[in-house]
Amino acid sequence: MATDSNEACTDDSGLGSNQLLDTNPSEKIQYTFTPKDYEPAKGYRLLSYIWDAFGKAPEERQFVLRLDFFMFIYSLISYIIKIIDQNNISNAFVSGMQTDLKLYGQQRNLFTTFFNMGYLAGSLPGQIIITSGVRPSYYIPACELLWATFVMCIAACNSATPIYGLRFLEGLAESAIFPSFNLVIGSWYTPSELGKRMCLFEMSGQAASMFSGYIQAGVYDSMNGRYGIAGWRWLFIIDGIISFPVAIAGFFQVPDFPTDTRAWYLKEHHRDYAVQRMAIIGRKPVERLTLKRFCKIFTSWRPYLFLLPYNMIGFASYTGYFNLWLQSLKKYSVAQLNIIPTGGNAIGLVMSYLVANLSDFTRTRWPWMVFAATFSLVGSIILEIWNQYPGKVNNQAVMFAQMIGFASSPHQPLCIAWMAESFQDSATTRGLVLGFGNTINYAMNAWLPLVLFPTPEAPHYKYGYQAAIGFCCGDYLSIAAFWYAVRWDRKRRGMVLNEYGLAVERDDVYEGTVETQNLEILKKSGPTATASAL
């Protein structure tokens, strides 16, 4: 049992398993993976049931907690603020914006459509920018500063027309956030860590939706009319003001990639260790994007079979129209219209945490994606029955169906984790494939809600819930197709599974031999850097 930071599990040669002996801390790696037989102290063991980093040996624990505290928590805060704004449009609409601006047509859906158009325009180009040499620590915060400016400008609008333009610009700026953070997070964490963090990153959006409801309710009660400003306008002002310091912090908190990081909170031996961790599990670093690489990626099966399971469950989502159904009942106050849907967000948060832990523990992704998708299927079936036979389904059953749809939340982040592990031979592929998936997602969402869930028809829709059922069934088929393609590609290329269950080339299998004691990591600057010695 290892209990000291300088202690490691030894083999017959006297070397630690997966250990590199240190003769010069500035050049050699002094940290190790946690030995398989390591038992943490009782206090750490109890904490490890909540957060995996506490179950690791002191060396790895310190490293992972640094990443979590400085990089991962920052990504959560940043994404929470962005999702609050996406929900602000819906909450503001039922909290005075509709009557103030006389929005009685499809304007609510068009606000989302123009946002999606901007996101569509920026998603894939943003990933091309990052994989072409621009540091995420520059690109992400710069986009956040622009985004905060556009959000505050909405508060000054007196008609729908300027909001359409601002929503497009918001989407363009925000398109950098989600895929870029996913690429960065996927470049630092191992299989036993990644699923949980991917889920919590995306599910911070559920927390954001809850905060948005509470904030809108509080703003409407306490700020409405202050200084002659309507409560719904205050929502955008406050959101923008909060965003500016967060954006500035990003220049210091985003660590870029292990091979070129300049993060102030990582010492030199931490940076070397980060490269070693990724090399041992077989995850390749980012390579500079070239036209040849771009063409190779998009003439392969990878982008196209990934986008199906990644997007299907999102197309099946009906949870964004929950408050319109509540509004149709004509018995809830403005505050209640904003607060009640947060119960569904709470369900999504709990499910994401539980399912992500189970996924990391079993080191499998697709079975838990199927499990999560089933909740959306059950909810959409109940709502379609209610839609066709309103008198046959009571409001309690409809409320259950609206709430249970949020339980499918772990599906998409687990799909991203699955992709990151399946395509770990190319970080450039991971970035572009995710950008492509997001592009298709927002391209569809730019018009699909207008057809399936038109606002004037609320809360009953002619096609909405039927389509949701179809997309859920399509999701099951697409998961099976992606699973088959990953296995087929691995066999075709003669790859093998390493001890972490990840596919690598036979020459890249790490065996922890004595030869590693003199290994030096060649540190380079920029996205072309690789741990070539490994």
Short mmCIF file of C-alpha atoms in Angstrom, two decimals:
data_model
loop_
_atom_site.label_atom_id
_atom_site.label_comp_id
_atom_site.label_asym_id
_atom_site.label_seq_id
_atom_site.Cartn_x
_atom_site.Cartn_y
_atom_site.Cartn_z
CA MET A 1 0.00 0.00 0.00
CA ALA A 2 1.37 3.40 -1.03
CA THR A 3 0.75 6.23 1.38
CA ASP A 4 3.55 8.68 0.73
CA SER A 5 4.16 10.97 -2.23
CA ASN A 6 7.55 9.39 -2.87
CA GLU A 7 6.35 5.83 -2.51
CA ALA A 8 5.30 3.55 -5.36
CA CYS A 9 4.37 -0.05 -5.97
CA THR A 10 7.53 -1.84 -7.08
CA ASP A 11 8.18 -4.75 -9.40
CA ASP A 12 11.05 -7.24 -9.49
CA SER A 13 13.41 -4.71 -11.00
CA GLY A 14 12.91 -2.30 -8.12
CA LEU A 15 11.19 0.20 -10.40
CA GLY A 16 7.67 1.46 -9.75
CA SER A 17 4.94 0.28 -12.08
CA ASN A 18 4.41 2.99 -14.70
CA GLN A 19 7.07 5.07 -12.90
CA LEU A 20 9.86 7.18 -14.34
CA LEU A 21 12.81 7.62 -12.00
CA ASP A 22 13.69 11.24 -11.40
CA THR A 23 17.21 12.55 -11.56
CA ASN A 24 16.40 16.09 -12.67
CA PRO A 25 12.90 17.33 -11.82
CA SER A 26 13.04 19.99 -14.54
CA GLU A 27 13.53 17.38 -17.27
CA LYS A 28 12.23 14.07 -15.94
CA ILE A 29 8.83 12.98 -14.69
CA GLN A 30 8.54 12.42 -10.95
CA TYR A 31 4.85 11.53 -10.65
CA THR A 32 3.25 8.13 -11.21
CA PHE A 33 -0.10 6.58 -11.94
CA THR A 34 -1.92 5.32 -8.86
CA PRO A 35 -0.92 1.65 -8.35
CA LYS A 36 -3.79 -0.80 -8.80
CA ASP A 37 -3.47 -2.09 -5.24
CA TYR A 38 -3.36 1.39 -3.68
CA GLU A 39 -5.67 1.93 -0.70
CA PRO A 40 -6.23 5.56 0.36
CA ALA A 41 -6.62 6.59 3.97
CA LYS A 42 -10.14 6.25 5.38
CA GLY A 43 -11.02 9.92 4.98
CA TYR A 44 -9.86 10.00 1.39
CA ARG A 45 -11.62 6.72 0.69
CA LEU A 46 -14.94 8.16 1.84
CA LEU A 47 -14.40 11.29 -0.25
CA SER A 48 -13.54 9.17 -3.29
CA TYR A 49 -17.13 7.93 -3.43
CA ILE A 50 -18.09 11.53 -4.16
CA TRP A 51 -15.11 12.56 -6.32
CA ASP A 52 -12.64 10.10 -7.85
CA ALA A 53 -9.51 12.23 -7.37
CA PHE A 54 -9.51 11.57 -3.63
CA GLY A 55 -9.07 7.84 -4.22
CA LYS A 56 -5.76 8.31 -6.01
CA ALA A 57 -2.20 8.18 -4.68
CA PRO A 58 -0.90 11.55 -3.39
CA GLU A 59 1.05 12.35 -6.56
CA GLU A 60 -1.83 11.79 -8.97
CA ARG A 61 -4.38 13.21 -6.54
CA GLN A 62 -2.53 16.52 -6.37
CA PHE A 63 -2.28 16.76 -10.13
CA VAL A 64 -5.94 15.91 -10.86
CA LEU A 65 -7.23 18.24 -8.15
CA ARG A 66 -5.21 21.10 -9.62
CA LEU A 67 -6.85 20.47 -12.98
CA ASP A 68 -10.28 20.21 -11.39
CA PHE A 69 -9.96 23.35 -9.30
CA PHE A 70 -8.43 25.69 -11.85
CA MET A 71 -9.52 24.38 -15.25
CA PHE A 72 -12.61 22.22 -14.80
CA ILE A 73 -14.46 24.46 -12.32
CA TYR A 74 -13.76 27.44 -14.57
CA SER A 75 -15.25 25.59 -17.56
CA LEU A 76 -18.38 24.84 -15.50
CA ILE A 77 -18.83 28.47 -14.48
CA SER A 78 -18.31 29.68 -18.02
CA TYR A 79 -20.78 27.22 -19.50
CA ILE A 80 -23.37 27.87 -16.77
CA ILE A 81 -23.42 31.55 -17.67
CA LYS A 82 -23.91 30.75 -21.36
CA ILE A 83 -26.82 28.39 -20.70
CA ILE A 84 -28.43 30.89 -18.35
CA ASP A 85 -28.63 33.25 -21.31
CA GLN A 86 -30.11 30.57 -23.58
CA ASN A 87 -32.86 30.03 -21.00
CA ASN A 88 -33.27 33.76 -20.40
CA ILE A 89 -35.05 34.18 -23.73
CA SER A 90 -37.68 31.60 -22.77
CA ASN A 91 -38.04 32.92 -19.21
CA ALA A 92 -38.09 36.56 -20.28
CA PHE A 93 -40.75 35.76 -22.89
CA VAL A 94 -43.26 34.63 -20.22
CA SER A 95 -42.12 37.35 -17.79
CA GLY A 96 -43.10 40.49 -19.65
CA MET A 97 -41.12 40.52 -22.90
CA GLN A 98 -44.04 39.17 -24.94
CA THR A 99 -46.40 41.95 -23.89
CA ASP A 100 -43.79 44.75 -23.81
CA LEU A 101 -42.58 44.05 -27.35
CA LYS A 102 -45.92 42.68 -28.67
CA LEU A 103 -44.52 39.30 -29.65
CA TYR A 104 -47.58 37.24 -30.60
CA GLY A 105 -46.25 35.26 -33.56
CA GLN A 106 -43.25 32.96 -34.00
CA GLN A 107 -40.79 35.47 -32.54
CA ARG A 108 -39.92 33.24 -29.56
CA ASN A 109 -38.84 30.39 -31.83
CA LEU A 110 -37.14 32.81 -34.23
CA PHE A 111 -34.96 34.12 -31.40
CA THR A 112 -33.70 30.56 -31.00
CA THR A 113 -33.45 30.10 -34.76
CA PHE A 114 -31.19 33.12 -35.25
CA PHE A 115 -29.03 32.06 -32.29
CA ASN A 116 -28.68 28.62 -33.84
CA MET A 117 -27.76 30.14 -37.20
CA GLY A 118 -24.91 32.05 -35.56
CA TYR A 119 -23.79 28.95 -33.68
CA LEU A 120 -23.94 27.00 -36.92
CA ALA A 121 -21.75 29.56 -38.68
CA GLY A 122 -19.06 29.49 -35.99
CA SER A 123 -18.90 25.94 -34.61
CA LEU A 124 -16.74 24.11 -37.17
CA PRO A 125 -14.60 27.17 -38.09
CA GLY A 126 -13.86 27.62 -34.39
CA GLN A 127 -12.42 24.12 -34.15
CA ILE A 128 -10.40 24.71 -37.30
CA ILE A 129 -8.96 27.85 -35.67
CA ILE A 130 -7.95 25.98 -32.50
CA THR A 131 -6.43 23.01 -34.32
CA SER A 132 -4.58 25.37 -36.68
CA GLY A 133 -2.44 26.90 -33.96
CA VAL A 134 -4.50 29.48 -32.02
CA ARG A 135 -4.39 28.74 -28.31
CA PRO A 136 -7.74 27.94 -26.64
CA SER A 137 -6.63 30.23 -23.78
CA TYR A 138 -6.78 33.13 -26.27
CA TYR A 139 -9.70 32.10 -28.42
CA ILE A 140 -12.24 31.06 -25.76
CA PRO A 141 -11.96 34.16 -23.51
CA ALA A 142 -11.98 36.54 -26.51
CA CYS A 143 -15.25 35.00 -27.71
CA GLU A 144 -16.64 35.23 -24.17
CA LEU A 145 -15.96 38.98 -24.03
CA LEU A 146 -17.81 39.51 -27.30
CA TRP A 147 -20.66 37.33 -26.14
CA ALA A 148 -21.14 39.31 -22.89
CA THR A 149 -21.35 42.55 -24.90
CA PHE A 150 -24.07 41.21 -27.20
CA VAL A 151 -26.11 39.88 -24.23
CA MET A 152 -26.24 43.28 -22.55
CA CYS A 153 -27.32 44.95 -25.78
CA ILE A 154 -30.55 42.89 -25.83
CA ALA A 155 -31.73 44.79 -22.75
CA ALA A 156 -31.89 47.98 -24.86
CA CYS A 157 -34.03 46.51 -27.66
CA ASN A 158 -37.60 47.70 -28.19
CA SER A 159 -38.62 45.34 -30.98
CA ALA A 160 -37.89 41.85 -32.21
CA THR A 161 -35.79 42.90 -35.23
CA PRO A 162 -32.57 44.01 -33.44
CA ILE A 163 -32.85 40.99 -31.12
CA TYR A 164 -32.66 38.71 -34.16
CA GLY A 165 -29.29 40.23 -35.12
CA LEU A 166 -27.94 40.15 -31.58
CA ARG A 167 -28.99 36.55 -31.11
CA PHE A 168 -27.11 35.62 -34.29
CA LEU A 169 -23.97 37.34 -32.96
CA GLU A 170 -24.42 35.66 -29.57
CA GLY A 171 -24.56 32.26 -31.24
CA LEU A 172 -21.48 33.07 -33.31
CA ALA A 173 -19.48 34.00 -30.20
CA GLU A 174 -20.83 31.17 -28.05
CA SER A 175 -20.01 28.54 -30.68
CA ALA A 176 -16.43 28.54 -29.36
CA ILE A 177 -17.33 27.50 -25.84
CA PHE A 178 -18.86 24.03 -25.84
CA PRO A 179 -16.76 22.15 -28.45
CA SER A 180 -13.53 23.89 -27.42
CA PHE A 181 -13.90 23.07 -23.75
CA ASN A 182 -14.79 19.47 -24.60
CA LEU A 183 -11.62 19.16 -26.68
CA VAL A 184 -9.51 20.63 -23.88
CA ILE A 185 -11.11 18.48 -21.16
CA GLY A 186 -10.74 15.36 -23.29
CA SER A 187 -7.02 16.09 -23.66
CA TRP A 188 -6.27 15.97 -19.91
CA TYR A 189 -8.33 13.20 -18.27
CA THR A 190 -8.10 9.39 -18.31
CA PRO A 191 -10.98 6.90 -18.92
CA SER A 192 -11.77 6.55 -15.21
CA GLU A 193 -12.13 10.35 -14.95
CA LEU A 194 -13.48 11.53 -18.28
CA GLY A 195 -17.12 10.40 -18.32
CA LYS A 196 -17.98 12.10 -15.04
CA ARG A 197 -16.39 15.38 -16.06
CA MET A 198 -17.94 15.38 -19.52
CA CYS A 199 -21.37 14.80 -17.99
CA LEU A 200 -20.93 17.41 -15.28
CA PHE A 201 -19.64 19.93 -17.80
CA GLU A 202 -22.66 19.57 -20.04
CA MET A 203 -25.03 19.12 -17.13
CA SER A 204 -23.88 22.35 -15.61
CA GLY A 205 -26.38 23.54 -18.21
CA GLN A 206 -29.11 21.94 -16.09
CA ALA A 207 -27.87 23.90 -13.08
CA ALA A 208 -27.86 27.00 -15.26
CA SER A 209 -31.48 26.41 -16.24
CA MET A 210 -32.38 26.19 -12.57
CA PHE A 211 -30.49 29.38 -11.76
CA SER A 212 -32.13 31.12 -14.69
CA GLY A 213 -35.58 30.32 -13.35
CA TYR A 214 -34.69 31.44 -9.84
CA ILE A 215 -32.93 34.57 -11.08
CA GLN A 216 -35.83 35.54 -13.31
CA ALA A 217 -38.30 35.01 -10.50
CA GLY A 218 -36.15 37.09 -8.14
CA VAL A 219 -35.46 39.78 -10.72
CA TYR A 220 -39.12 40.07 -11.62
CA ASP A 221 -40.11 40.54 -7.98
CA SER A 222 -37.27 42.79 -6.80
CA MET A 223 -35.92 44.65 -9.85
CA ASN A 224 -39.01 45.06 -12.04
CA GLY A 225 -39.48 48.76 -12.73
CA ARG A 226 -36.37 49.91 -10.87
CA TYR A 227 -34.83 52.88 -12.65
CA GLY A 228 -37.63 52.53 -15.19
CA ILE A 229 -36.28 49.19 -16.47
CA ALA A 230 -38.57 46.17 -16.88
CA GLY A 231 -37.67 43.02 -14.97
CA TRP A 232 -36.96 40.96 -18.08
CA ARG A 233 -34.42 43.59 -19.24
CA TRP A 234 -32.56 43.36 -15.93
CA LEU A 235 -32.04 39.67 -16.62
CA PHE A 236 -29.80 40.39 -19.63
CA ILE A 237 -28.02 43.29 -17.92
CA ILE A 238 -27.06 41.16 -14.91
CA ASP A 239 -26.00 38.23 -17.10
CA GLY A 240 -23.68 40.44 -19.15
CA ILE A 241 -22.13 42.13 -16.11
CA ILE A 242 -21.33 38.77 -14.49
CA SER A 243 -19.79 37.46 -17.71
CA PHE A 244 -17.03 40.05 -18.11
CA PRO A 245 -14.81 39.02 -15.14
CA VAL A 246 -15.33 35.34 -15.99
CA ALA A 247 -14.15 35.98 -19.55
CA ILE A 248 -11.04 37.80 -18.32
CA ALA A 249 -10.23 34.94 -15.93
CA GLY A 250 -10.24 32.57 -18.90
CA PHE A 251 -6.99 34.01 -20.23
CA PHE A 252 -5.32 32.59 -17.07
CA GLN A 253 -7.42 29.47 -16.33
CA VAL A 254 -7.66 27.66 -19.68
CA PRO A 255 -4.55 25.41 -19.82
CA ASP A 256 -4.45 24.73 -23.59
CA PHE A 257 -3.14 21.20 -24.23
CA PRO A 258 -0.63 19.08 -22.25
CA THR A 259 2.10 19.40 -24.89
CA ASP A 260 2.02 23.21 -25.04
CA THR A 261 0.46 24.30 -21.74
CA ARG A 262 1.64 27.47 -20.02
CA ALA A 263 -0.84 27.24 -17.15
CA TRP A 264 0.52 29.11 -14.13
CA TYR A 265 -0.98 26.55 -11.73
CA LEU A 266 1.01 23.64 -13.23
CA LYS A 267 4.68 23.30 -12.40
CA GLU A 268 7.16 21.84 -14.88
CA HIS A 269 6.92 18.32 -13.49
CA HIS A 270 3.10 18.56 -13.62
CA ARG A 271 3.32 19.40 -17.32
CA ASP A 272 5.65 16.51 -18.02
CA TYR A 273 3.37 14.22 -16.07
CA ALA A 274 0.34 15.35 -18.08
CA VAL A 275 2.10 14.34 -21.31
CA GLN A 276 3.02 10.97 -19.79
CA ARG A 277 -0.53 10.23 -18.64
CA MET A 278 -2.00 10.78 -22.07
CA ALA A 279 0.82 8.88 -23.81
CA ILE A 280 0.38 5.84 -21.58
CA ILE A 281 -3.35 5.55 -22.25
CA GLY A 282 -2.65 6.10 -25.96
CA ARG A 283 -4.35 9.49 -26.45
CA LYS A 284 -2.51 11.46 -29.13
CA PRO A 285 -1.90 15.21 -28.87
CA VAL A 286 -3.23 17.86 -31.23
CA GLU A 287 -1.45 18.10 -34.57
CA ARG A 288 -1.55 21.18 -36.73
CA LEU A 289 -4.44 21.00 -39.16
CA THR A 290 -3.52 20.76 -42.84
CA LEU A 291 -5.70 20.44 -45.92
CA LYS A 292 -4.62 16.81 -46.27
CA ARG A 293 -5.61 15.99 -42.68
CA PHE A 294 -8.90 17.85 -43.07
CA CYS A 295 -9.79 15.90 -46.21
CA LYS A 296 -8.75 12.60 -44.62
CA ILE A 297 -11.02 13.20 -41.64
CA PHE A 298 -14.08 14.15 -43.67
CA THR A 299 -13.69 11.39 -46.23
CA SER A 300 -13.75 8.78 -43.45
CA TRP A 301 -16.80 7.35 -41.67
CA ARG A 302 -16.00 9.03 -38.37
CA PRO A 303 -17.79 12.41 -38.56
CA TYR A 304 -20.95 10.96 -40.05
CA LEU A 305 -21.58 8.00 -37.78
CA PHE A 306 -20.69 10.05 -34.71
CA LEU A 307 -23.19 12.83 -35.46
CA LEU A 308 -26.12 10.38 -35.43
CA PRO A 309 -26.04 9.22 -31.77
CA TYR A 310 -24.68 12.64 -30.78
CA ASN A 311 -27.68 14.52 -32.20
CA MET A 312 -30.63 12.13 -32.24
CA ILE A 313 -31.52 12.50 -28.57
CA GLY A 314 -31.25 16.29 -28.86
CA PHE A 315 -33.74 16.28 -31.73
CA ALA A 316 -36.05 14.20 -29.54
CA SER A 317 -35.98 16.74 -26.71
CA TYR A 318 -39.24 18.42 -25.79
CA THR A 319 -38.24 19.87 -22.41
CA GLY A 320 -37.79 23.42 -23.73
CA TYR A 321 -41.57 23.78 -24.08
CA PHE A 322 -42.41 22.82 -20.51
CA ASN A 323 -43.21 26.36 -19.38
CA LEU A 324 -45.55 26.91 -22.35
CA TRP A 325 -47.65 23.98 -21.16
CA LEU A 326 -47.64 25.41 -17.63
CA GLN A 327 -48.66 28.80 -19.00
CA SER A 328 -51.60 27.22 -20.85
CA LEU A 329 -53.04 25.96 -17.55
CA LYS A 330 -53.58 29.61 -16.49
CA LYS A 331 -53.12 28.89 -12.80
CA TYR A 332 -49.45 29.70 -12.17
CA SER A 333 -47.81 33.04 -11.42
CA VAL A 334 -44.86 34.37 -13.42
CA ALA A 335 -42.49 33.23 -10.66
CA GLN A 336 -43.98 29.74 -10.67
CA LEU A 337 -43.69 29.50 -14.47
CA ASN A 338 -39.96 30.06 -14.05
CA ILE A 339 -39.39 27.91 -10.97
CA ILE A 340 -41.44 24.74 -11.62
CA PRO A 341 -39.35 23.56 -14.62
CA THR A 342 -36.24 23.68 -12.44
CA GLY A 343 -37.47 20.44 -10.86
CA GLY A 344 -36.72 18.76 -14.18
CA ASN A 345 -33.28 20.34 -14.24
CA ALA A 346 -32.64 18.89 -10.78
CA ILE A 347 -33.58 15.44 -12.11
CA GLY A 348 -31.13 15.93 -14.98
CA LEU A 349 -28.33 16.89 -12.59
CA VAL A 350 -28.85 13.89 -10.31
CA MET A 351 -29.12 11.48 -13.21
CA SER A 352 -26.01 12.90 -14.84
CA TYR A 353 -23.94 12.46 -11.70
CA LEU A 354 -25.15 8.91 -11.03
CA VAL A 355 -24.97 7.65 -14.62
CA ALA A 356 -21.58 9.28 -15.22
CA ASN A 357 -20.13 7.58 -12.13
CA LEU A 358 -21.49 4.23 -13.27
CA SER A 359 -20.08 4.80 -16.74
CA ASP A 360 -16.61 5.63 -15.40
CA PHE A 361 -16.71 2.70 -12.96
CA THR A 362 -17.66 0.21 -15.69
CA ARG A 363 -15.56 2.05 -18.32
CA THR A 364 -18.38 1.67 -20.82
CA ARG A 365 -20.44 4.41 -22.47
CA TRP A 366 -23.04 3.04 -24.87
CA PRO A 367 -25.17 0.95 -22.44
CA TRP A 368 -25.67 4.03 -20.27
CA MET A 369 -26.56 6.10 -23.32
CA VAL A 370 -29.32 3.61 -24.14
CA PHE A 371 -30.47 3.75 -20.52
CA ALA A 372 -30.65 7.57 -20.59
CA ALA A 373 -32.44 7.72 -23.96
CA THR A 374 -35.21 5.47 -22.67
CA PHE A 375 -36.46 8.18 -20.32
CA SER A 376 -36.99 10.53 -23.26
CA LEU A 377 -38.79 7.79 -25.18
CA VAL A 378 -41.17 7.05 -22.29
CA GLY A 379 -41.93 10.74 -21.78
CA SER A 380 -42.61 11.41 -25.45
CA ILE A 381 -44.94 8.40 -25.68
CA ILE A 382 -47.01 9.66 -22.74
CA LEU A 383 -47.16 13.16 -24.21
CA GLU A 384 -48.23 11.88 -27.63
CA ILE A 385 -51.08 9.89 -26.02
CA TRP A 386 -52.12 13.06 -24.15
CA ASN A 387 -51.78 15.05 -27.37
CA GLN A 388 -54.11 12.71 -29.24
CA TYR A 389 -56.52 11.99 -26.38
CA PRO A 390 -56.38 14.98 -23.98
CA GLY A 391 -59.18 13.71 -21.76
CA LYS A 392 -57.54 10.33 -21.26
CA VAL A 393 -54.35 11.61 -19.60
CA ASN A 394 -54.51 13.83 -16.51
CA ASN A 395 -52.25 16.75 -15.68
CA GLN A 396 -50.25 14.71 -13.17
CA ALA A 397 -49.23 12.25 -15.89
CA VAL A 398 -48.32 15.12 -18.22
CA MET A 399 -46.23 16.71 -15.45
CA PHE A 400 -44.43 13.39 -14.95
CA ALA A 401 -43.74 13.10 -18.68
CA GLN A 402 -42.42 16.67 -18.84
CA MET A 403 -40.11 16.03 -15.89
CA ILE A 404 -38.85 12.59 -16.95
CA GLY A 405 -37.53 13.96 -20.23
CA PHE A 406 -34.74 15.69 -18.33
CA ALA A 407 -33.43 12.30 -17.15
CA SER A 408 -31.99 11.68 -20.64
CA SER A 409 -29.43 14.45 -19.99
CA PRO A 410 -26.36 12.15 -19.57
CA HIS A 411 -26.73 10.81 -23.11
CA GLN A 412 -24.90 13.48 -25.10
CA PRO A 413 -21.88 13.99 -22.81
CA LEU A 414 -21.37 10.22 -22.60
CA CYS A 415 -21.42 10.17 -26.39
CA ILE A 416 -18.66 12.80 -26.41
CA ALA A 417 -16.61 10.75 -23.93
CA TRP A 418 -17.15 7.65 -26.07
CA MET A 419 -15.98 9.56 -29.15
CA ALA A 420 -12.92 10.97 -27.34
CA GLU A 421 -11.85 7.44 -26.39
CA SER A 422 -12.73 5.86 -29.74
CA PHE A 423 -10.87 8.55 -31.72
CA GLN A 424 -8.01 9.00 -29.29
CA ASP A 425 -5.50 8.38 -32.05
CA SER A 426 -6.12 11.94 -33.34
CA ALA A 427 -6.94 14.99 -31.23
CA THR A 428 -7.48 16.98 -34.42
CA THR A 429 -10.17 14.50 -35.43
CA ARG A 430 -11.82 14.82 -32.01
CA GLY A 431 -12.01 18.58 -32.32
CA LEU A 432 -13.31 18.69 -35.89
CA VAL A 433 -15.77 15.83 -35.45
CA LEU A 434 -17.31 17.51 -32.41
CA GLY A 435 -17.46 20.82 -34.26
CA PHE A 436 -19.15 19.06 -37.17
CA GLY A 437 -21.64 17.37 -34.86
CA ASN A 438 -22.49 20.71 -33.29
CA THR A 439 -22.86 22.28 -36.72
CA ILE A 440 -25.42 19.67 -37.77
CA ASN A 441 -27.17 19.98 -34.41
CA TYR A 442 -27.65 23.72 -34.71
CA ALA A 443 -28.44 23.54 -38.42
CA MET A 444 -31.35 21.26 -37.60
CA ASN A 445 -32.45 23.27 -34.57
CA ALA A 446 -32.51 26.43 -36.68
CA TRP A 447 -35.74 25.20 -38.33
CA LEU A 448 -36.89 21.97 -36.66
CA PRO A 449 -38.64 23.62 -33.65
CA LEU A 450 -40.55 25.90 -36.02
CA VAL A 451 -42.04 22.83 -37.68
CA LEU A 452 -42.42 20.44 -34.74
CA PHE A 453 -43.23 22.82 -31.88
CA PRO A 454 -44.70 26.05 -33.32
CA THR A 455 -45.48 28.50 -30.50
CA PRO A 456 -49.03 29.39 -31.67
CA GLU A 457 -50.02 25.69 -31.37
CA ALA A 458 -48.76 25.30 -27.78
CA PRO A 459 -49.23 23.18 -25.77
CA HIS A 460 -50.55 20.67 -28.37
CA TYR A 461 -48.43 19.99 -31.43
CA LYS A 462 -49.38 18.14 -34.58
CA TYR A 463 -46.03 16.45 -35.17
CA GLY A 464 -43.76 17.26 -32.20
CA TYR A 465 -44.17 14.28 -29.91
CA GLN A 466 -44.49 11.80 -32.79
CA ALA A 467 -41.16 13.03 -34.14
CA ALA A 468 -39.61 12.76 -30.66
CA ILE A 469 -40.60 9.08 -30.52
CA GLY A 470 -39.06 8.51 -33.95
CA PHE A 471 -35.80 10.23 -33.01
CA CYS A 472 -35.51 8.13 -29.84
CA CYS A 473 -35.87 4.94 -31.86
CA GLY A 474 -33.35 6.28 -34.37
CA ASP A 475 -30.98 6.93 -31.49
CA TYR A 476 -30.91 3.25 -30.53
CA LEU A 477 -30.07 2.30 -34.11
CA SER A 478 -27.36 4.95 -34.41
CA ILE A 479 -25.69 3.80 -31.18
CA ALA A 480 -25.54 0.27 -32.59
CA ALA A 481 -24.09 1.57 -35.88
CA PHE A 482 -21.37 3.59 -34.16
CA TRP A 483 -20.48 0.65 -31.87
CA TYR A 484 -20.13 -1.64 -34.88
CA ALA A 485 -18.06 0.88 -36.87
CA VAL A 486 -15.62 1.43 -34.00
CA ARG A 487 -15.05 -2.31 -33.61
CA TRP A 488 -14.74 -2.83 -37.38
CA ASP A 489 -12.21 -0.01 -37.71
CA ARG A 490 -10.15 -1.34 -34.83
CA LYS A 491 -9.93 -4.81 -36.37
CA ARG A 492 -9.25 -3.43 -39.85
CA ARG A 493 -6.28 -1.43 -38.57
CA GLY A 494 -4.92 -4.26 -36.41
CA MET A 495 -5.27 -2.26 -33.19
CA VAL A 496 -5.37 -3.82 -29.72
CA LEU A 497 -6.94 -2.84 -26.42
CA ASN A 498 -4.55 -1.62 -23.74
CA GLU A 499 -5.03 -2.14 -20.01
CA TYR A 500 -7.38 0.87 -19.90
CA GLY A 501 -9.70 -0.69 -22.48
CA LEU A 502 -8.70 1.77 -25.21
CA ALA A 503 -7.66 0.91 -28.76
CA VAL A 504 -4.00 1.61 -29.61
CA GLU A 505 -1.47 0.53 -32.20
CA ARG A 506 0.45 -2.56 -31.11
CA ASP A 507 3.68 -0.56 -30.95
CA ASP A 508 2.04 1.96 -28.58
CA VAL A 509 1.17 -0.55 -25.84
CA TYR A 510 2.91 0.67 -22.69
CA GLU A 511 4.53 -2.12 -20.70
CA GLY A 512 6.29 -0.17 -17.96
CA THR A 513 9.73 -1.71 -18.58
CA VAL A 514 13.08 -0.74 -17.07
CA GLU A 515 13.89 1.20 -20.24
CA THR A 516 11.49 3.93 -19.18
CA GLN A 517 13.73 5.07 -16.34
CA ASN A 518 15.79 7.29 -18.65
CA LEU A 519 12.87 8.53 -20.75
CA GLU A 520 12.81 12.26 -21.41
CA ILE A 521 9.76 14.11 -22.67
CA LEU A 522 10.58 16.41 -25.56
CA LYS A 523 8.67 19.60 -24.81
CA LYS A 524 7.73 21.74 -27.76
CA SER A 525 5.50 24.75 -28.23
CA GLY A 526 2.32 24.76 -30.28
CA PRO A 527 -0.20 22.20 -31.46
CA THR A 528 2.38 20.22 -33.45
CA ALA A 529 4.10 19.07 -30.27
CA THR A 530 4.13 15.34 -29.61
CA ALA A 531 5.64 13.10 -27.00
CA SER A 532 7.61 11.39 -29.73
CA ALA A 533 9.77 9.46 -27.32
CA LEU A 534 6.71 7.63 -26.11
#
